[in-house]
Every structure is written in structure tokens, then in C-alpha cells.
Coordinates of C-alpha atoms in Angstrom, one line a residue:
Chain A
M17 CA 15.9 29.2 122.1
S18 CA 19.6 29.8 122.7
V19 CA 21.4 32.2 120.8
T20 CA 23.4 30.9 118.9
A21 CA 20.5 29.3 116.3
I22 CA 21.0 31.1 113.5
A23 CA 24.8 30.0 113.1
T24 CA 24.3 26.3 113.4
V25 CA 20.4 26.0 112.6
P26 CA 20.6 25.4 108.6
Y27 CA 17.7 27.5 106.9
Q28 CA 14.4 25.7 106.5
G29 CA 11.2 26.9 104.7
M30 CA 8.0 27.9 105.9
T31 CA 5.4 25.1 106.6
S32 CA 1.9 24.8 105.0
R33 CA 0.8 25.3 108.0
R34 CA 3.3 28.8 109.2
L35 CA 2.4 29.5 105.9
L36 CA -2.1 29.4 106.6
A37 CA -0.9 31.5 110.1
A38 CA 0.8 34.5 108.1
Y39 CA -2.5 35.2 105.6
A40 CA -4.9 34.8 108.8
M41 CA -3.0 37.3 111.1
E42 CA -2.6 39.4 107.8
A43 CA -6.4 39.7 107.7
R44 CA -7.0 39.7 111.3
S45 CA -5.0 42.6 111.4
E46 CA -5.9 44.8 108.8
C47 CA -9.1 44.2 109.9
L48 CA -8.2 45.3 114.0
R49 CA -6.9 48.6 112.7
Y50 CA -10.0 49.5 110.0
F51 CA -12.3 48.3 112.3
R52 CA -10.5 50.4 115.6
A53 CA -10.4 53.3 113.5
P54 CA -13.2 55.5 114.0
G55 CA -12.5 58.0 111.1
F56 CA -12.6 54.7 108.3
L57 CA -15.2 53.1 110.1
L58 CA -17.7 55.7 111.5
P59 CA -18.3 56.9 107.3
V60 CA -18.1 53.8 105.9
T61 CA -21.2 52.7 108.0
L62 CA -22.8 55.9 108.8
F63 CA -23.0 57.9 105.5
P64 CA -25.6 55.1 103.5
T65 CA -27.9 54.6 106.9
M66 CA -28.0 58.1 107.4
F67 CA -29.7 58.3 103.9
Y68 CA -31.4 55.0 103.7
L69 CA -33.2 56.6 106.7
L70 CA -33.2 60.0 105.5
F71 CA -33.9 59.0 102.1
G72 CA -35.0 55.7 101.3
I73 CA -37.6 56.1 104.8
V74 CA -38.5 59.7 106.3
M75 CA -39.2 61.0 102.4
N76 CA -41.0 57.8 101.5
H77 CA -42.9 56.7 104.8
N78 CA -46.1 56.0 102.6
A79 CA -44.2 53.4 100.1
D80 CA -46.1 50.0 99.6
A81 CA -44.2 47.3 100.4
N82 CA -41.9 46.8 96.1
T83 CA -40.8 50.4 96.8
A84 CA -39.9 49.6 100.6
R85 CA -37.9 46.5 99.3
Y86 CA -36.2 48.2 96.2
L87 CA -34.9 50.9 98.3
L88 CA -33.2 48.8 101.1
A89 CA -31.9 46.9 97.4
S90 CA -30.7 50.1 96.3
Y91 CA -29.0 51.7 99.5
G92 CA -27.5 48.3 99.8
V93 CA -25.6 48.5 97.2
F94 CA -25.0 52.5 97.9
G95 CA -23.6 51.3 101.3
V96 CA -21.5 48.2 100.1
M97 CA -19.6 50.4 97.1
S98 CA -17.8 52.7 100.3
P99 CA -15.9 49.8 102.3
G100 CA -14.6 48.6 98.7
L101 CA -13.7 51.6 97.5
F102 CA -12.7 54.0 100.7
G103 CA -11.0 50.3 102.3
F104 CA -9.3 49.4 98.9
G105 CA -8.6 52.8 97.4
V106 CA -8.0 55.4 99.9
S107 CA -5.9 53.0 101.9
L108 CA -3.6 51.7 99.2
A109 CA -3.4 55.1 97.9
M110 CA -2.1 56.4 101.4
E111 CA -0.1 52.8 101.9
R112 CA 1.8 54.0 98.9
E113 CA 3.0 57.5 100.2
N114 CA 3.7 56.3 103.8
G115 CA 5.9 53.6 103.2
L116 CA 4.2 50.9 104.6
L117 CA 3.8 49.2 101.6
T118 CA 7.6 49.2 100.7
L119 CA 7.9 47.8 104.5
K120 CA 5.7 45.2 103.5
R121 CA 6.8 44.7 100.2
A122 CA 10.8 44.4 101.9
M123 CA 9.2 42.0 104.7
P124 CA 9.0 37.9 103.9
M125 CA 5.1 38.7 103.6
P126 CA 3.4 36.3 101.7
P127 CA 2.5 36.8 98.2
G128 CA -1.0 38.7 98.1
A129 CA -1.4 38.4 101.4
Y130 CA -2.1 42.3 101.7
L131 CA -4.4 42.1 99.4
L132 CA -6.4 39.6 101.2
G133 CA -5.7 41.4 104.6
K134 CA -7.9 44.3 102.8
M135 CA -10.5 42.4 101.0
V136 CA -11.1 40.3 104.2
M137 CA -11.5 43.6 105.8
A138 CA -13.7 44.9 103.3
M139 CA -16.6 42.1 102.9
L140 CA -16.6 42.3 107.1
A141 CA -17.3 46.1 106.5
A142 CA -20.0 45.3 103.7
A143 CA -21.5 42.4 106.0
I144 CA -22.0 45.5 108.9
V145 CA -23.5 47.8 105.8
M146 CA -26.2 45.6 105.2
L147 CA -26.9 44.4 108.2
L148 CA -27.8 47.9 109.9
L149 CA -29.3 48.9 106.5
L150 CA -31.5 45.4 107.0
A151 CA -32.3 46.7 110.3
L152 CA -33.3 49.7 109.5
G153 CA -35.3 48.6 106.9
I154 CA -37.1 45.3 108.2
G155 CA -37.8 48.0 111.7
L156 CA -38.8 51.3 110.0
A157 CA -40.1 50.4 106.8
H158 CA -41.8 47.0 107.2
V159 CA -39.7 45.1 104.5
Q160 CA -41.6 41.8 105.3
L161 CA -38.4 39.4 104.8
G162 CA -37.7 36.0 105.3
V163 CA -34.2 34.7 107.4
S164 CA -32.8 32.8 104.0
Q165 CA -33.6 35.9 101.9
A166 CA -32.0 38.4 104.3
L167 CA -28.5 36.4 105.0
V168 CA -28.5 36.0 100.4
F169 CA -29.2 39.6 100.7
I170 CA -26.3 40.1 103.1
V171 CA -24.0 37.5 101.8
T172 CA -25.1 39.4 98.1
G173 CA -23.1 42.8 100.0
M174 CA -20.7 41.0 101.1
L175 CA -19.3 39.1 97.2
G176 CA -20.8 42.7 96.0
V177 CA -17.8 44.4 97.9
L178 CA -15.3 42.7 95.6
P179 CA -15.4 44.9 91.9
F180 CA -15.6 47.8 93.9
C181 CA -12.2 46.4 95.9
A182 CA -10.3 46.0 92.5
L183 CA -11.8 49.6 91.7
G184 CA -10.5 50.9 94.5
M185 CA -7.7 49.1 94.1
L186 CA -7.2 50.8 90.1
V187 CA -7.7 54.2 91.5
G188 CA -5.0 53.9 94.4
T189 CA -2.5 52.5 92.2
L190 CA -3.0 55.7 89.9
V191 CA -3.8 58.3 93.1
K192 CA -0.9 58.4 95.8
G193 CA -2.6 60.0 99.5
Q194 CA -4.2 63.2 100.0
G195 CA -5.6 63.1 96.9
A196 CA -7.7 59.8 96.7
P197 CA -10.7 60.5 98.6
G198 CA -11.3 63.2 96.3
V199 CA -11.4 60.7 93.8
I200 CA -12.9 58.5 95.2
N201 CA -16.1 60.3 95.9
L202 CA -15.7 61.7 91.8
I203 CA -16.3 57.8 91.3
Y204 CA -19.1 57.4 93.9
L205 CA -21.3 59.1 94.0
P206 CA -22.1 59.9 90.5
M207 CA -21.7 56.2 89.8
S208 CA -24.3 56.3 92.8
F209 CA -26.6 58.8 90.9
L210 CA -26.4 57.7 87.5
S211 CA -27.1 53.6 88.1
G212 CA -30.6 54.6 90.1
L213 CA -29.8 53.6 93.4
W214 CA -31.1 57.2 95.2
I215 CA -33.8 57.9 91.9
P216 CA -35.7 55.2 90.4
L217 CA -33.3 54.2 86.8
S218 CA -37.0 55.0 85.8
A219 CA -36.9 58.6 86.6
L220 CA -34.2 59.4 85.1
P221 CA -34.0 60.7 81.6
Q222 CA -33.4 58.4 78.9
A223 CA -30.2 59.0 77.6
L224 CA -29.1 58.1 81.4
Q225 CA -31.0 55.2 81.8
R226 CA -29.5 53.9 78.5
I227 CA -26.0 53.9 79.8
A228 CA -26.5 52.9 82.8
P229 CA -25.5 48.6 82.4
I230 CA -22.2 50.7 81.7
W231 CA -21.9 50.9 85.7
P232 CA -20.8 48.2 87.8
S233 CA -23.4 49.4 90.1
A234 CA -26.2 48.9 88.2
H235 CA -25.9 45.6 87.7
L236 CA -25.2 44.6 91.4
Q237 CA -28.7 46.3 91.8
Q238 CA -29.8 43.5 90.1
L239 CA -28.7 41.4 92.0
A240 CA -29.6 42.8 95.1
L241 CA -32.9 42.9 94.2
G242 CA -33.3 39.7 92.9
S243 CA -31.7 38.8 96.4
L244 CA -35.2 40.5 97.4
G245 CA -37.3 38.3 95.4
M246 CA -37.8 40.7 93.1
G247 CA -35.6 40.2 90.5
Q248 CA -36.7 41.5 87.0
S249 CA -34.2 39.5 84.5
P250 CA -32.1 36.1 85.0
A251 CA -29.1 37.4 88.0
W252 CA -26.3 35.3 85.6
P253 CA -25.1 38.2 83.1
H254 CA -25.3 40.4 86.2
L255 CA -22.7 37.8 88.0
L256 CA -20.7 37.8 84.7
V257 CA -20.0 41.3 84.2
L258 CA -19.2 42.2 87.8
L259 CA -16.9 39.4 87.6
A260 CA -15.3 41.0 84.0
Y261 CA -15.1 44.2 86.3
G262 CA -13.7 43.0 89.1
V263 CA -11.0 41.0 87.3
G264 CA -10.1 43.4 84.9
F265 CA -10.0 46.7 87.4
F266 CA -8.2 44.2 89.2
L267 CA -5.7 43.0 86.5
L268 CA -4.9 46.4 85.5
A269 CA -3.5 47.6 88.8
A270 CA -2.1 44.5 90.0
R271 CA 0.3 45.3 86.4
R272 CA 0.6 48.8 87.3
L273 CA 1.5 47.8 91.2
R274 CA 3.8 46.1 90.1
R275 CA 5.7 48.2 87.8
V276 CA 5.4 51.5 89.8
G277 CA 5.1 50.4 93.3
Chain B
M20 CA 39.7 39.6 103.5
N21 CA 38.7 35.7 104.6
P22 CA 37.6 33.9 101.2
S23 CA 35.7 31.2 103.5
V24 CA 33.6 33.7 105.1
A25 CA 30.3 33.5 103.8
V26 CA 28.4 35.6 101.8
V27 CA 25.1 36.5 102.4
A28 CA 24.1 39.0 99.8
S29 CA 26.0 40.8 97.2
L30 CA 26.1 43.2 94.1
S31 CA 27.8 43.5 91.3
G32 CA 28.6 45.7 88.8
V33 CA 25.2 46.7 89.6
V34 CA 24.0 50.2 87.7
K35 CA 20.7 51.9 88.4
R36 CA 19.6 54.5 86.7
Y37 CA 16.4 57.1 86.7
G38 CA 16.1 58.4 83.9
A39 CA 18.8 61.0 83.1
L40 CA 20.6 60.4 87.1
T41 CA 22.7 57.5 87.4
A42 CA 22.5 56.8 90.9
L43 CA 24.5 53.2 90.8
D44 CA 27.5 53.5 88.5
G45 CA 29.0 50.2 88.6
L46 CA 28.7 49.5 92.5
D47 CA 30.4 46.3 93.7
L48 CA 29.2 45.0 97.2
M49 CA 29.6 42.0 99.3
L50 CA 28.1 41.9 103.0
H51 CA 29.6 38.3 104.6
R52 CA 28.0 35.9 107.9
G53 CA 28.4 38.3 111.0
E54 CA 29.8 41.3 109.9
L55 CA 28.8 44.4 110.5
L56 CA 29.4 46.8 107.3
A57 CA 28.6 50.7 107.3
L58 CA 27.7 52.6 104.3
L59 CA 28.0 56.2 104.3
G60 CA 27.6 58.3 102.0
P61 CA 26.7 61.9 101.3
N62 CA 22.5 62.7 99.8
G63 CA 22.4 60.8 96.7
A64 CA 25.0 58.9 97.1
G65 CA 23.1 55.5 96.5
K66 CA 23.2 54.4 99.7
S67 CA 18.8 53.5 99.4
T68 CA 19.4 52.6 95.5
A69 CA 21.7 49.7 97.0
I70 CA 19.3 49.2 99.5
S71 CA 16.5 48.9 98.0
L72 CA 17.9 46.6 95.3
L73 CA 19.6 43.9 97.6
L74 CA 15.6 44.3 99.1
G75 CA 14.2 43.6 95.7
L76 CA 12.2 46.7 96.1
I77 CA 13.6 47.8 92.3
R78 CA 15.0 46.1 89.8
A79 CA 18.8 47.1 88.6
D80 CA 19.4 47.9 85.4
A81 CA 22.8 46.7 84.8
G82 CA 24.9 43.9 86.7
R83 CA 23.9 41.5 89.5
V84 CA 21.9 41.7 92.7
E85 CA 22.2 37.9 95.1
L86 CA 20.6 38.0 98.3
F87 CA 21.6 34.2 100.2
G88 CA 22.7 33.3 96.2
Q89 CA 19.2 34.0 94.9
D90 CA 17.2 36.5 93.4
P91 CA 16.5 39.3 96.6
Q92 CA 12.3 39.1 94.8
A93 CA 12.6 35.4 96.0
I94 CA 10.5 35.4 99.3
D95 CA 12.3 32.2 100.6
A96 CA 15.4 34.7 100.3
R97 CA 13.9 37.8 102.1
R98 CA 12.2 35.1 105.0
R99 CA 16.2 35.5 106.1
I100 CA 16.5 39.2 106.6
G101 CA 15.3 41.2 109.1
V102 CA 14.2 45.2 108.0
M103 CA 14.2 48.6 109.7
L104 CA 13.1 51.6 106.5
Q105 CA 14.3 55.2 107.3
S106 CA 11.0 56.2 107.2
A107 CA 9.0 53.6 108.7
F108 CA 5.1 54.1 109.0
L109 CA 3.2 51.5 110.8
P110 CA -0.7 50.4 111.5
S111 CA -1.2 53.3 114.3
T112 CA -4.6 51.8 115.8
L113 CA -3.0 48.2 117.1
T114 CA -0.9 47.1 119.8
V115 CA 3.0 46.8 119.8
S116 CA 2.7 42.6 120.5
E117 CA -0.4 42.6 117.8
L118 CA 2.7 44.7 115.3
L119 CA 4.9 41.5 116.4
R120 CA 3.1 38.7 115.8
L121 CA 2.0 40.1 112.8
T122 CA 5.6 39.6 111.5
M123 CA 6.4 36.7 113.5
S124 CA 3.5 34.9 111.1
Y125 CA 5.7 36.4 108.1
Y126 CA 9.4 34.0 109.4
P127 CA 9.8 30.7 109.5
A128 CA 11.0 30.3 113.5
P129 CA 10.7 33.1 115.0
R130 CA 11.7 34.8 118.7
S131 CA 9.3 34.8 121.2
L132 CA 7.2 37.3 121.3
A133 CA 9.4 38.4 124.5
E134 CA 13.0 37.8 123.7
S135 CA 11.9 40.3 121.0
A136 CA 10.9 42.3 122.8
E137 CA 13.1 42.1 125.4
M138 CA 16.4 42.6 123.3
A139 CA 14.2 45.9 121.8
G140 CA 13.7 47.2 125.2
V141 CA 10.2 47.6 124.0
S142 CA 8.5 44.5 126.9
D143 CA 7.2 47.2 128.8
L144 CA 5.5 48.4 125.8
L145 CA 3.5 45.9 124.6
S146 CA 0.0 46.5 125.3
R147 CA -0.2 50.3 124.0
R148 CA -1.3 51.3 120.8
Y149 CA 1.7 52.6 117.8
A150 CA 0.1 55.5 117.6
A151 CA 0.5 56.5 121.5
L152 CA 4.2 55.8 121.4
S153 CA 7.3 59.0 121.0
G154 CA 9.2 59.0 118.2
G155 CA 12.0 57.3 119.8
Q156 CA 9.3 54.5 121.1
Q157 CA 7.8 54.1 118.1
R158 CA 11.9 53.4 116.1
R159 CA 12.2 50.5 119.2
V160 CA 9.4 49.1 118.3
Q161 CA 10.5 48.9 114.6
F162 CA 14.4 47.7 115.4
A163 CA 11.8 44.9 117.2
L164 CA 10.0 43.6 114.2
A165 CA 13.3 43.7 112.4
L166 CA 14.9 41.4 114.3
C167 CA 12.5 39.0 115.3
G168 CA 12.1 37.1 112.8
R169 CA 15.5 35.8 113.9
P170 CA 17.4 37.4 110.7
E171 CA 20.8 36.2 109.5
L172 CA 20.8 39.4 107.8
L173 CA 19.0 42.8 109.4
F174 CA 19.1 45.9 107.0
L175 CA 19.6 49.2 109.4
D176 CA 18.5 52.4 107.7
E177 CA 19.2 55.3 109.8
P178 CA 18.3 53.4 113.4
T179 CA 18.8 55.9 115.6
V180 CA 17.2 58.6 114.8
G181 CA 15.0 60.3 117.3
M182 CA 16.8 58.6 120.1
D183 CA 17.6 59.8 122.9
I184 CA 21.2 58.9 124.1
D185 CA 20.4 56.7 126.6
A186 CA 18.1 54.7 124.0
R187 CA 20.7 54.2 121.4
Q188 CA 23.3 53.2 123.7
K189 CA 20.8 50.2 124.6
L190 CA 20.1 49.7 120.5
W191 CA 23.7 49.7 119.7
A192 CA 24.3 46.4 122.4
A193 CA 21.5 44.9 121.0
I194 CA 23.1 45.2 117.6
R195 CA 26.5 43.9 118.6
R196 CA 24.6 41.2 120.9
L197 CA 23.3 40.2 117.1
T198 CA 26.4 39.7 115.4
A199 CA 27.6 37.7 117.9
E200 CA 24.8 35.2 117.2
G201 CA 26.4 35.6 113.6
C202 CA 23.7 38.1 112.2
A203 CA 25.2 40.4 109.3
V204 CA 24.1 43.9 109.4
V205 CA 23.8 46.6 106.7
L206 CA 23.8 49.5 108.6
T207 CA 23.1 53.2 107.3
T208 CA 23.7 56.1 109.0
H209 CA 24.5 59.9 109.4
Y210 CA 25.9 59.6 112.9
L211 CA 29.3 58.9 112.0
E212 CA 30.2 58.1 115.0
E213 CA 27.6 55.5 114.9
A214 CA 29.5 53.8 112.0
E215 CA 33.2 54.5 114.4
A216 CA 31.5 52.4 117.6
L217 CA 29.9 49.3 115.4
A218 CA 30.9 49.2 111.8
Q219 CA 33.7 46.2 111.4
R220 CA 33.7 47.7 107.4
V221 CA 32.9 50.4 106.6
V222 CA 32.0 51.4 102.7
V223 CA 32.1 55.5 102.1
L224 CA 29.2 56.0 98.3
G225 CA 29.7 58.7 96.4
K226 CA 28.3 59.4 92.8
G227 CA 27.1 56.0 93.2
R228 CA 31.0 54.4 93.6
V229 CA 32.5 53.1 96.3
L230 CA 34.8 55.3 96.9
S231 CA 36.5 53.6 100.0
Q232 CA 36.4 50.7 102.1
G233 CA 38.0 49.2 104.6
S234 CA 37.9 48.7 108.4
V235 CA 37.2 52.1 110.5
D236 CA 41.3 52.4 111.1
E237 CA 41.9 51.9 107.5
L238 CA 39.5 54.5 106.4
R239 CA 41.2 56.7 109.0
A240 CA 44.7 56.3 107.8
H241 CA 43.2 57.6 104.5
V242 CA 43.5 60.6 106.3
A243 CA 46.9 61.3 107.7
V244 CA 46.3 63.8 110.2
T245 CA 46.6 64.0 113.7
R246 CA 46.1 66.9 115.8
I247 CA 48.2 68.3 118.2
R248 CA 47.1 71.1 120.7
C249 CA 49.5 72.7 124.1
I250 CA 49.7 75.3 125.7
S251 CA 52.5 77.4 124.7
D252 CA 53.9 80.4 123.3
L253 CA 56.1 79.2 119.9
D254 CA 55.7 81.4 116.8
V255 CA 53.1 80.5 115.2
H256 CA 54.5 81.4 111.9
A257 CA 58.3 80.0 112.9
L258 CA 56.2 76.6 113.2
A259 CA 54.4 76.8 109.6
Q260 CA 57.4 76.1 108.2
W261 CA 58.3 73.0 110.2
P262 CA 58.7 69.9 108.1
H263 CA 55.5 67.7 108.6
I264 CA 53.1 70.5 110.4
S265 CA 50.2 71.8 107.2
R266 CA 48.2 74.0 109.6
A267 CA 49.4 75.8 112.6
E268 CA 46.6 78.0 114.8
R269 CA 46.4 80.2 117.7
D270 CA 44.0 80.4 119.8
G271 CA 44.3 82.4 123.1
T272 CA 46.5 80.3 124.9
H273 CA 46.5 77.3 123.0
L274 CA 48.7 76.2 119.8
L275 CA 46.4 74.5 117.1
L276 CA 49.2 72.1 115.0
H277 CA 48.0 69.2 111.9
S278 CA 50.4 66.8 111.6
D279 CA 51.0 63.5 109.1
A280 CA 54.7 62.7 111.2
P281 CA 53.3 63.6 114.5
E282 CA 56.1 61.8 116.3
R283 CA 58.9 63.6 114.8
V284 CA 57.0 67.0 115.3
L285 CA 56.8 66.4 119.3
R286 CA 60.3 65.3 119.8
R287 CA 60.6 68.6 117.9
L288 CA 58.0 70.2 119.9
L289 CA 59.1 69.7 123.2
D290 CA 62.9 70.3 122.8
A291 CA 61.8 73.8 121.4
D292 CA 59.6 74.0 124.4
P293 CA 60.4 73.1 127.7
L294 CA 58.0 75.2 129.4
L295 CA 54.9 73.1 127.1
S296 CA 51.8 72.1 129.2
E297 CA 48.0 70.4 128.6
L298 CA 49.5 68.4 125.2
E299 CA 46.7 66.5 123.5
V300 CA 47.1 64.6 120.5
R301 CA 44.8 62.7 119.0
R302 CA 44.0 61.5 115.3
A303 CA 41.8 62.1 112.6
G304 CA 38.2 60.3 113.7
L305 CA 35.7 59.4 110.8
V306 CA 34.5 62.1 110.7
E307 CA 37.7 63.7 109.5
A308 CA 38.3 61.0 107.4
F309 CA 34.7 60.9 105.7
T310 CA 34.7 64.6 105.2
E311 CA 37.7 64.5 103.4
L312 CA 37.4 61.6 101.2
T313 CA 33.5 63.1 100.2
R314 CA 35.4 66.4 99.2
E315 CA 37.6 64.7 97.1
S316 CA 35.1 63.2 95.3
A317 CA 33.1 66.4 95.3
A318 CA 36.3 68.4 93.5
E319 CA 36.9 65.1 90.7
K320 CA 33.8 65.8 89.9
E321 CA 34.5 69.6 89.2
A322 CA 37.7 68.8 87.5
A323 CA 36.4 66.6 84.9

């Protein structure tokens, strides 16, 4: 290009092709960036697989086929929550503090590309977690699954991560920087326990069983069980609840992000 | 000032408060095409607030902010600017070329990767991860990201902090090349020699208002002081009584005089001491002018 371009060429808008490419580039960069960071990928993938291996497989090695399925679904939900909560919440909290978000807002990044990029990243991380758990479940716990069941299970995880992305985003807008991982863990671990992901709900006290429907993870667990052919109720109420949670958290977070930055 | 020169960005009568603190108090500022404007001022003068307003990061409480005739939050306006912020963190696991390609994708007609890298002097770093770079190299990468979109207006916030002299000179050369192409630049810096070397216009802010603006020479003229240094055995106390000498000191064999009319003082000085030697005459630089201006504003405030 000639060096006189600025002065002579009038400003032209973005073509829709370039705009689309910008969204794709943002998502690609976000994925590359986190998948190259062992500090993010290792805890997110190893934590749930290790939990599943120890408590879902080793401690239940005599389990019948239904228990094995139930455990796979529960630990799947536990595994999927973390890329959403941590991938979104912690990274947003950090980037609000270290100035990356400010720079991105000053640059002409297309609207929403930042959040979409993180969403794609969290969905991919969720798929990886689900694949690892499936491999353990089928290989070691002898869970019998058809190909389509396995695929639906993975897709459930990839979409199921989204309400937790929104919750993570809300936390990320409320807490700044280093405080975020602690706050996220305070939500992640109790919520997992209270929605019966570690110990089946039926083994928990009555009071806890009764409040379980408050937690989004309890609804995702029902969907995950359904994907493995163990659904106890129709899927759509759970889908609606998760959708409502996702949209609600997102709107709150977006409002706060616009106001506070 | 030439009214036909296109205005690329402006603040008019802008007020911005943070709680009880008034960061900008009716600020007027205009940026013209191809102009390099240095924004100077002590900490808390309102430089960052002014830049944040122009970038659409914050909203003004009163007054008007325009970027290419639009609201700075309009993305079409921001597609014509490049940004290098002072505290800039970039994803550490991405390589320099990945960072450049990502930033280029935001713009309608960016420079090529090779051209951007060459202009910022990072061609040899393209395959390196950002985290593996030194502070000065990271700064150069940030500069590459700022210019890669072929911006018409470039914001450089303390661009050469952490750079060695050689890197700084190269960055200055690149900035001059950009302004020669018609790109306007807003520069904030603590290094006054940087403003002196680059700026066509200098705006000094203090307490959220413009204290002074003009060319470097005009700003210097604000402080009408010239320093005269020489070896002479004239009596300092007698010299201090001469007209147009505001200060006279002795430093060993040397005399140091401050004058607002150096030509007259010099003529008389050379007559008075034919043996005078090692004469040096130097006008006050931007540093002295800046110190003088901001000191005045501080004194004004105390008096008020």
C-alpha cells in the first residue's frame, strides 16, 4: 500500500465479511490464549476428572449400571460448571483490573465479540471435560452408551455451560482481580454439593432436597441424566429455568458492566 | 490557526466530576488532521480523563465530546483511531503476530502485518509469545497494535516509558512518519524532551483546565528567561543590581545569570570584562516553561 493512503482515501465502513472475520478472530484468539495457559486448562479439566475417578469410579466400583450412569451425569455437570464460572468470572475480573478490557473497549472491537469469544472458549473447554469424563465412564466404569447418547451428552454440556458463563460474568463484574477465584469457589463448591452432584439428593437432608430446585446446576443435572436415558421428568421445564437464569444473570452483568466498566 | 484544517476530535466545555473531585472543569480542546499534539500536565491535571472521554470510555457530565464528528462510543468513529494505553496488559500466551492479526481484524482497511511490524520495529519478534518479551519490546508491540489499523488519529499515552534511548529514537521516527502521512497524534508524556522533539502544539493542563497552549516556542516564550554562563571575575552582588538580571550566582570560576533581555546584558557584560571566556547562552527549555506554568497554577490555587 502507498503511504499516502490516509490523506486521500475517504473512510469506508466495515464490510460484513470483515466484521464476521473479526468475531471469528476474537473467538480463535480467546481459545488459543486459554488453551495454551496450563494455569487455566489443567484445573478446569483435571479437577472434575479426578473427582469423578476417585468418588465416582474408585469408591463405587461395585455400582450397578444405573448408579454408574447417574454418577457420570452428575460429575459431567460438576465439570461443565467450572469452565463457565472460572473461564468467564475469573478472566473478566482479571481483565477489568489489568486494563485489557479498557483497551478492548477503546479499540474498535465489534460489540459483544469479547463475550462471544469467551463463550466459545468455555463451550470448547466444556466439550473437552465431557469427552474426558465419557472416556473414563465408558472405559473404567463400564457405562454402556450409544453414539447418539454420547453426542447428546456432550452437547448438553456445551450448552449447559452458558448459564454458568452468565453467572461467572455477573461475579466478574462485582469482584475485581485476585478476589474472584475465591468468590467463584464459594459459589461453585457449595452449589455442586447442594444440588446433589457429589452425593445424590436423596441422601441429603429433607430441607436441602426441598431447596435444590433453586440451583441452576440441579436443573442441568436433570438434563444430563435425561441425555443418558435416565430422565425422571420432561426436559423443557429445566431448559426454561436454565434459560431464565442465563438471561437474567447476563442482563444484570451487562447492565453493571456498562455502568461500572 | 487555519480554519480549513479538518478537526478530527474535540472537547468543548467539558466537565467531568468524580464525586467531589472535578477532574475537568470546562475543558476546550481541538485536534486537527495530521497534527501532533502533546498533552502535558502534572498528575491529576485531567490528562487521562480527557483521553478517556475522547476514547468513549467515560461520559462527560457536561459539554460535548466529538470524535470524527460522532459520539466517541460510536464504533465507526473508533474504527479510525489507534490506541496505546499507559497500563496495557495483553494476553501473555499469544504470539506477537497473533496479537497483530487480531487487532487488524477490527479495522476496515488495516496495514499489512509486515508493514505494521516494520513500522514499530517488531519484525524480528513476530513468532515470540508476548510474555517472553522485555518491557521495552512489549511497548513496541503495543505501538504496532496502535498503528496497524491505519488510523487517522492515534492516542499514545506515555509511549516510551520503559524504552532505552535507541528504541525511543526509533519510536519518535515512526511517529514522525505517521504524522507526515496525515495521521493526527495525541501524545501524553512525562518526558518533556519528547514533547519538545515531536509536538507541533503543546497543551498544558492543570486542575482540569487549559493553562496554556501553543507551539513549543510559544510556550517557551511564556517563560522569558535565558541563562548565561561564563568564566569571569565580575562581582556577583554588583551584577545582581544590573537591569534585566533576575538572578546572579557564582559557581567556582563560573558565573550564572538569568536574564529576560540577554542581548543587552551580554553587550554590557563583554564590555565590563574583556577577559570573559567560555560563554554559554541558553534559552529556557520546555522543562523550565512547564515548571513555571504549573507552579503558577498551584500558587493561584493556594491564593484562592
